[in-house]
mmCIF file of C-alpha atoms in Angstrom:
data_model
loop_
_atom_site.group_PDB
_atom_site.id
_atom_site.type_symbol
_atom_site.label_atom_id
_atom_site.label_comp_id
_atom_site.label_asym_id
_atom_site.label_seq_id
_atom_site.Cartn_x
_atom_site.Cartn_y
_atom_site.Cartn_z
ATOM 1 C CA UNK A 27 254.672 132.015 108.535
ATOM 2 C CA UNK A 28 258.063 130.978 109.776
ATOM 3 C CA UNK A 29 258.469 128.383 107.016
ATOM 4 C CA UNK A 30 258.582 131.060 104.317
ATOM 5 C CA UNK A 31 262.279 131.686 104.788
ATOM 6 C CA UNK A 32 263.103 127.989 104.373
ATOM 7 C CA UNK A 33 260.892 127.804 101.296
ATOM 8 C CA UNK A 34 262.637 130.835 99.814
ATOM 9 C CA UNK A 35 266.023 129.265 100.579
ATOM 10 C CA UNK A 36 265.045 125.980 98.965
ATOM 11 C CA UNK A 37 263.577 127.521 95.818
ATOM 12 C CA UNK A 38 265.964 130.448 95.346
ATOM 13 C CA UNK A 39 269.268 128.892 96.471
ATOM 14 C CA UNK A 40 269.178 125.094 96.701
ATOM 15 C CA UNK A 41 267.500 124.393 93.344
ATOM 16 C CA UNK A 42 269.861 126.694 91.378
ATOM 17 C CA UNK A 43 272.869 125.268 93.281
ATOM 18 C CA UNK A 44 271.897 121.710 92.352
ATOM 19 C CA UNK A 45 271.350 122.756 88.725
ATOM 20 C CA UNK A 46 274.795 124.355 88.680
ATOM 21 C CA UNK A 47 276.765 121.600 90.431
ATOM 22 C CA UNK A 48 275.105 118.519 88.921
ATOM 23 C CA UNK A 49 274.388 117.492 85.376
ATOM 24 C CA UNK A 50 270.625 117.933 85.342
ATOM 25 C CA UNK A 51 268.505 119.892 82.962
ATOM 26 C CA UNK A 52 267.120 123.137 84.313
ATOM 27 C CA UNK A 53 263.402 123.636 84.175
ATOM 28 C CA UNK A 54 260.183 122.357 85.626
ATOM 29 C CA UNK A 55 259.996 119.190 83.505
ATOM 30 C CA UNK A 56 263.306 117.970 84.986
ATOM 31 C CA UNK A 57 262.436 118.524 88.650
ATOM 32 C CA UNK A 58 260.524 116.369 91.105
ATOM 33 C CA UNK A 59 259.887 116.937 94.786
ATOM 34 C CA UNK A 60 259.346 114.052 97.170
ATOM 35 C CA UNK A 61 258.784 113.758 100.894
ATOM 36 C CA UNK A 62 258.621 110.805 103.242
ATOM 37 C CA UNK A 63 256.658 110.685 106.491
ATOM 38 C CA UNK A 64 257.019 114.085 108.223
ATOM 39 C CA UNK A 65 258.501 115.556 105.038
ATOM 40 C CA UNK A 66 255.507 114.540 102.948
ATOM 41 C CA UNK A 67 253.242 117.419 103.933
ATOM 42 C CA UNK A 68 255.927 120.084 103.339
ATOM 43 C CA UNK A 69 256.708 118.481 99.957
ATOM 44 C CA UNK A 70 253.049 118.591 98.931
ATOM 45 C CA UNK A 71 252.655 122.130 100.234
ATOM 46 C CA UNK A 72 255.734 123.322 98.338
ATOM 47 C CA UNK A 73 254.638 121.435 95.238
ATOM 48 C CA UNK A 74 251.272 123.188 95.263
ATOM 49 C CA UNK A 75 252.743 126.593 96.031
ATOM 50 C CA UNK A 76 255.622 126.334 93.523
ATOM 51 C CA UNK A 77 254.039 124.214 90.806
ATOM 52 C CA UNK A 78 255.927 126.184 88.160
ATOM 53 C CA UNK A 79 259.194 124.680 89.567
ATOM 54 C CA UNK A 80 258.262 120.974 89.845
ATOM 55 C CA UNK A 81 256.541 118.693 87.336
ATOM 56 C CA UNK A 82 255.987 115.843 89.826
ATOM 57 C CA UNK A 83 255.372 115.896 93.569
ATOM 58 C CA UNK A 84 255.174 112.707 95.632
ATOM 59 C CA UNK A 85 254.478 111.923 99.238
ATOM 60 C CA UNK A 86 255.067 108.565 100.919
ATOM 61 C CA UNK A 87 253.410 107.693 104.238
ATOM 62 C CA UNK A 88 252.672 111.322 105.080
ATOM 63 C CA UNK A 89 249.932 112.461 107.458
ATOM 64 C CA UNK A 90 248.215 114.684 104.881
ATOM 65 C CA UNK A 91 245.182 116.818 105.549
ATOM 66 C CA UNK A 92 244.675 118.745 102.323
ATOM 67 C CA UNK A 93 241.183 120.083 102.945
ATOM 68 C CA UNK A 94 242.661 123.527 103.758
ATOM 69 C CA UNK A 95 245.083 123.653 100.819
ATOM 70 C CA UNK A 96 244.249 125.769 97.810
ATOM 71 C CA UNK A 97 244.865 123.621 94.733
ATOM 72 C CA UNK A 98 244.648 126.545 92.357
ATOM 73 C CA UNK A 99 247.852 128.016 93.757
#
């Protein structure tokens, strides 16, 4: 889909940039992903798809419909 390019950008460029520019530990156990309202579904979707990058995924007040998501990755 069209969101794949944004997902690639986020995972391949934004996460490494943040690790480089800020004093955080690299690795899954140091990363969380959170979304609020309209960002909640994309956060959950990314968290499921890239579970090897994020140890915690949260969603606040999101209109989630997960019955079509594959939880096994």
